[in-house]
Coordinates of C-alpha atoms in Angstrom, one line a residue:
X7 CA 0.0 0.0 0.0
X8 CA 3.0 2.3 0.5
X9 CA 5.6 3.2 -2.1
X10 CA 8.3 5.3 -0.4
X11 CA 11.1 7.1 -2.2
X12 CA 13.8 9.2 -0.7
X13 CA 17.1 10.7 -1.8
X14 CA 19.8 13.3 -1.3
X15 CA 21.9 15.6 -3.5
X16 CA 24.9 17.9 -3.2
X17 CA 26.1 20.3 -5.9
X18 CA 29.1 22.6 -6.2
X19 CA 28.3 25.5 -8.5
X20 CA 30.5 28.0 -10.3
X21 CA 28.6 30.8 -12.1
X22 CA 30.2 33.1 -14.7
X23 CA 27.2 34.7 -16.3
X24 CA 27.7 36.1 -19.8
X25 CA 26.9 35.9 -23.5
X26 CA 29.0 35.2 -26.5
X27 CA 27.3 37.1 -29.4
X28 CA 28.3 37.5 -33.0
X29 CA 27.3 40.5 -35.2
X30 CA 27.9 41.3 -38.8
X31 CA 31.2 43.0 -38.1
X32 CA 32.1 42.2 -34.5
X33 CA 32.2 39.5 -31.8
X34 CA 31.4 40.3 -28.2
X35 CA 32.1 38.0 -25.2
X36 CA 30.6 39.5 -22.1
X37 CA 31.9 36.6 -19.9
X38 CA 35.3 38.3 -19.9
X39 CA 35.7 40.1 -16.6
X40 CA 32.3 38.8 -15.4
X41 CA 31.9 38.2 -11.7
X42 CA 32.6 34.6 -10.7
X43 CA 30.2 33.2 -8.0
X44 CA 30.7 30.0 -6.1
X45 CA 27.9 28.3 -4.3
X46 CA 27.0 25.0 -2.6
X47 CA 23.5 23.4 -2.9
X48 CA 22.1 20.6 -0.7
X49 CA 18.8 18.8 -0.8
X50 CA 16.9 16.0 0.8
X51 CA 13.5 14.6 -0.1
X52 CA 11.1 11.9 0.9
X53 CA 7.7 11.0 -0.5
X54 CA 5.1 8.3 0.1
X55 CA 2.7 7.1 -2.6
X56 CA -0.1 5.7 -0.4
X57 CA -3.1 3.6 -1.6
X58 CA -5.5 4.3 1.3
X59 CA -8.4 2.5 -0.3
X60 CA -9.1 1.2 -3.8
X61 CA -10.8 4.6 -4.4
X62 CA -8.4 6.9 -2.7
X63 CA -4.7 7.3 -3.4
X64 CA -2.4 10.1 -2.1
X65 CA 1.2 11.2 -2.6
X66 CA 2.7 13.2 0.3
X67 CA 6.2 14.4 0.3
X68 CA 8.6 17.1 1.5
X69 CA 11.8 18.5 -0.1
X70 CA 14.3 20.3 2.1
X71 CA 17.1 22.3 0.5
X72 CA 19.8 24.8 1.3
X73 CA 22.0 27.1 -0.7
X74 CA 25.3 28.6 0.6
X75 CA 26.5 31.6 -1.4
X76 CA 28.7 34.6 -0.5
X77 CA 28.6 33.7 3.2
X78 CA 24.8 33.5 3.3
X79 CA 22.8 30.3 3.7
X80 CA 19.3 30.1 2.3
X81 CA 17.1 27.2 3.6
X82 CA 13.8 26.0 2.4
X83 CA 11.2 23.4 3.4
X84 CA 8.9 22.6 0.5
X85 CA 5.8 20.4 1.0
X86 CA 4.1 18.6 -1.9
X87 CA 0.7 16.8 -1.9
X88 CA -1.5 15.2 -4.5
X89 CA -4.6 13.0 -4.3
X90 CA -6.8 11.0 -6.6
X91 CA -10.4 9.9 -5.8
X92 CA -12.4 7.5 -8.0
X93 CA -15.9 8.9 -7.9
X94 CA -17.0 6.0 -10.2
X95 CA -15.0 3.4 -12.0
X96 CA -15.0 5.9 -15.0
X97 CA -14.7 9.2 -13.3
X98 CA -11.8 10.4 -11.1
X99 CA -11.0 13.6 -9.3
X100 CA -7.5 14.8 -8.8
X101 CA -6.0 17.7 -6.9
X102 CA -2.5 18.8 -6.0
X103 CA -0.4 21.4 -4.2
X104 CA 3.3 22.1 -4.4
X105 CA 5.6 24.7 -2.8
X106 CA 8.9 25.1 -4.5
X107 CA 12.1 27.1 -4.1
X108 CA 14.5 27.8 -7.0
X109 CA 18.0 29.1 -6.3
X110 CA 18.9 29.8 -9.9
X111 CA 17.2 32.7 -11.7
X112 CA 16.5 33.0 -15.4
X113 CA 17.3 36.6 -16.4
X114 CA 15.9 37.4 -19.8
X115 CA 16.8 40.2 -22.1
X116 CA 13.6 40.7 -24.1
X117 CA 14.1 44.3 -25.3
X118 CA 15.6 45.7 -28.5
X119 CA 18.5 43.6 -29.7
X120 CA 19.4 40.0 -29.4
X121 CA 16.9 38.1 -27.1
X122 CA 19.1 36.3 -24.6
X123 CA 18.6 34.3 -21.4
X124 CA 21.2 34.2 -18.6
X125 CA 21.1 31.8 -15.7
X126 CA 22.3 33.6 -12.6
X127 CA 22.5 32.5 -9.0
X128 CA 20.8 33.7 -5.8
X129 CA 23.4 35.9 -4.0
X130 CA 23.7 37.7 -0.7
X131 CA 21.6 40.5 -2.4
X132 CA 19.3 38.4 -4.6
X133 CA 17.0 36.0 -2.7
X134 CA 15.7 32.7 -4.2
X135 CA 12.5 32.4 -6.1
X136 CA 9.4 31.0 -4.4
X137 CA 6.4 29.4 -6.1
X138 CA 3.1 28.0 -4.9
X139 CA 1.1 25.8 -7.3
X140 CA -2.3 24.3 -6.8
X141 CA -4.5 22.5 -9.4
X142 CA -7.6 20.4 -9.5
X143 CA -9.4 18.5 -12.2
X144 CA -11.8 15.7 -13.3
X145 CA -11.1 12.9 -15.8
X146 CA -13.7 10.7 -17.5
X147 CA -12.8 7.4 -19.2
X148 CA -15.3 6.1 -21.7
X149 CA -15.1 2.4 -22.6
X150 CA -11.2 2.6 -22.2
X151 CA -11.2 4.3 -25.6
X152 CA -11.9 7.9 -25.0
X153 CA -10.6 10.1 -22.2
X154 CA -11.8 13.6 -21.3
X155 CA -10.0 15.8 -18.8
X156 CA -10.7 19.3 -17.5
X157 CA -8.3 20.9 -15.1
X158 CA -7.8 24.3 -13.5
X159 CA -4.6 25.7 -11.9
X160 CA -3.1 28.7 -10.1
X161 CA 0.5 29.5 -9.5
X162 CA 1.9 32.4 -7.5
X163 CA 5.6 33.4 -7.7
X164 CA 7.7 35.6 -5.5
X165 CA 11.3 36.8 -5.7
X166 CA 11.4 37.1 -9.5
X167 CA 14.0 39.3 -11.2
X168 CA 13.9 41.3 -14.4
X169 CA 16.2 43.8 -16.0
X170 CA 15.6 47.5 -15.1
X171 CA 14.1 49.5 -17.9
X172 CA 16.9 50.3 -20.3
X173 CA 19.4 47.7 -18.9
X174 CA 20.6 44.6 -20.7
X175 CA 23.2 41.8 -20.5
X176 CA 25.8 44.0 -22.3
X177 CA 28.7 45.0 -20.0
X178 CA 27.7 42.4 -17.5
X179 CA 31.1 42.8 -15.8
X180 CA 29.6 45.9 -14.1
X181 CA 27.7 43.4 -12.0
X182 CA 24.3 42.2 -13.1
X183 CA 22.9 42.5 -9.6
X184 CA 22.8 46.3 -10.0
X185 CA 20.7 46.0 -13.2
X186 CA 17.7 44.1 -12.0
X187 CA 14.4 44.7 -10.3
X188 CA 12.6 42.4 -7.9
X189 CA 8.9 41.5 -8.3
X190 CA 6.3 38.8 -8.3
X191 CA 4.1 37.0 -10.8
X192 CA 1.1 34.7 -11.2
X193 CA -0.1 32.2 -13.7
X194 CA -3.6 30.7 -13.9
X195 CA -6.0 29.1 -16.3
X196 CA -7.8 26.0 -17.4
X197 CA -6.9 23.0 -19.6
X198 CA -9.2 20.8 -21.7
X199 CA -8.0 17.5 -23.1
X200 CA -9.7 14.8 -25.3
X201 CA -8.0 11.6 -26.3
X202 CA -8.9 8.6 -28.4
X203 CA -6.6 5.8 -27.4
X204 CA -7.5 2.9 -29.7
X205 CA -8.6 2.1 -33.3
X206 CA -7.1 2.8 -36.7
X207 CA -7.5 6.6 -36.1
X208 CA -6.3 7.8 -32.7
X209 CA -4.8 11.0 -31.2
X210 CA -5.7 13.9 -29.0
X211 CA -6.8 17.5 -28.9
X212 CA -5.8 19.9 -26.1
X213 CA -6.8 23.5 -25.4
X214 CA -5.5 25.8 -22.7
X215 CA -6.9 29.2 -21.7
X216 CA -4.3 30.9 -19.5
X217 CA -2.9 34.1 -18.1
X218 CA 0.7 34.9 -17.0
X219 CA 1.4 38.2 -15.4
X220 CA 4.3 40.0 -13.7
X221 CA 4.4 43.0 -11.3
X222 CA 7.5 45.0 -10.6
X223 CA 7.4 48.2 -8.5
X224 CA 9.7 50.1 -10.9
X225 CA 8.8 48.6 -14.2
X226 CA 5.8 49.7 -16.3
X227 CA 5.0 52.3 -13.6
X228 CA 4.3 49.5 -11.1
X229 CA 1.4 48.2 -13.2
X230 CA 0.8 44.5 -13.8
X231 CA 1.6 43.4 -17.3
X232 CA 1.4 40.2 -19.4
X233 CA 4.7 38.4 -19.4
X234 CA 6.5 36.7 -22.3
X235 CA 5.0 33.3 -21.4
X236 CA 1.4 34.6 -21.7
X237 CA -0.2 32.4 -24.3
X238 CA -3.9 33.2 -23.9
X239 CA -5.1 30.5 -26.2
X240 CA -3.1 27.4 -27.0
X241 CA -4.5 24.6 -29.1
X242 CA -2.6 21.4 -29.9
X243 CA -3.8 18.5 -32.1

């Protein structure tokens, strides 16, 4: 009735953020002179996939992690939970919640010029990102041939970073930490999925209606704006 997994991990990081870019007449390597950052990351996790009854199954776990950088130690305890309940043999209800911490930031240059992503670490000045994700949905299985799923989700994010207005990855040796703003974001929406599993003709159709927003006190006059991942309508066949 129980399926228990556990593990541990340790990572030694060395970050030298930069970009090697080629133009029509010049080459620029912004890693030259960039700040080198060393960090140590530790993590432990345990989870239990527990079949309580033939109708009820849950997965409960926790992920503990730490990040040592520039003399500062960030620690995080991240619970995760998911459950499945068989309403009938054909209809099931699923729900989940996860809290996560990310010590490495994706810093995107999305303005004029070359679109570039940099992976940069949390530092003594830049705290880790936090996210809280919850979802719930219902699945219907028809004669083991057709499957219908509808699901809703909401994700809240804190500790996000973005370039200040007018700043970019160029001249990163001047320290990228002085070029960023801190803010928060959210993503939410609903997903619809239909699949035919058997027969000469099979496949699936998925549709997602979603919103992804960001809010930074000193960007866009502090007003919430749609982010680059905002794909309001997404259809896949």
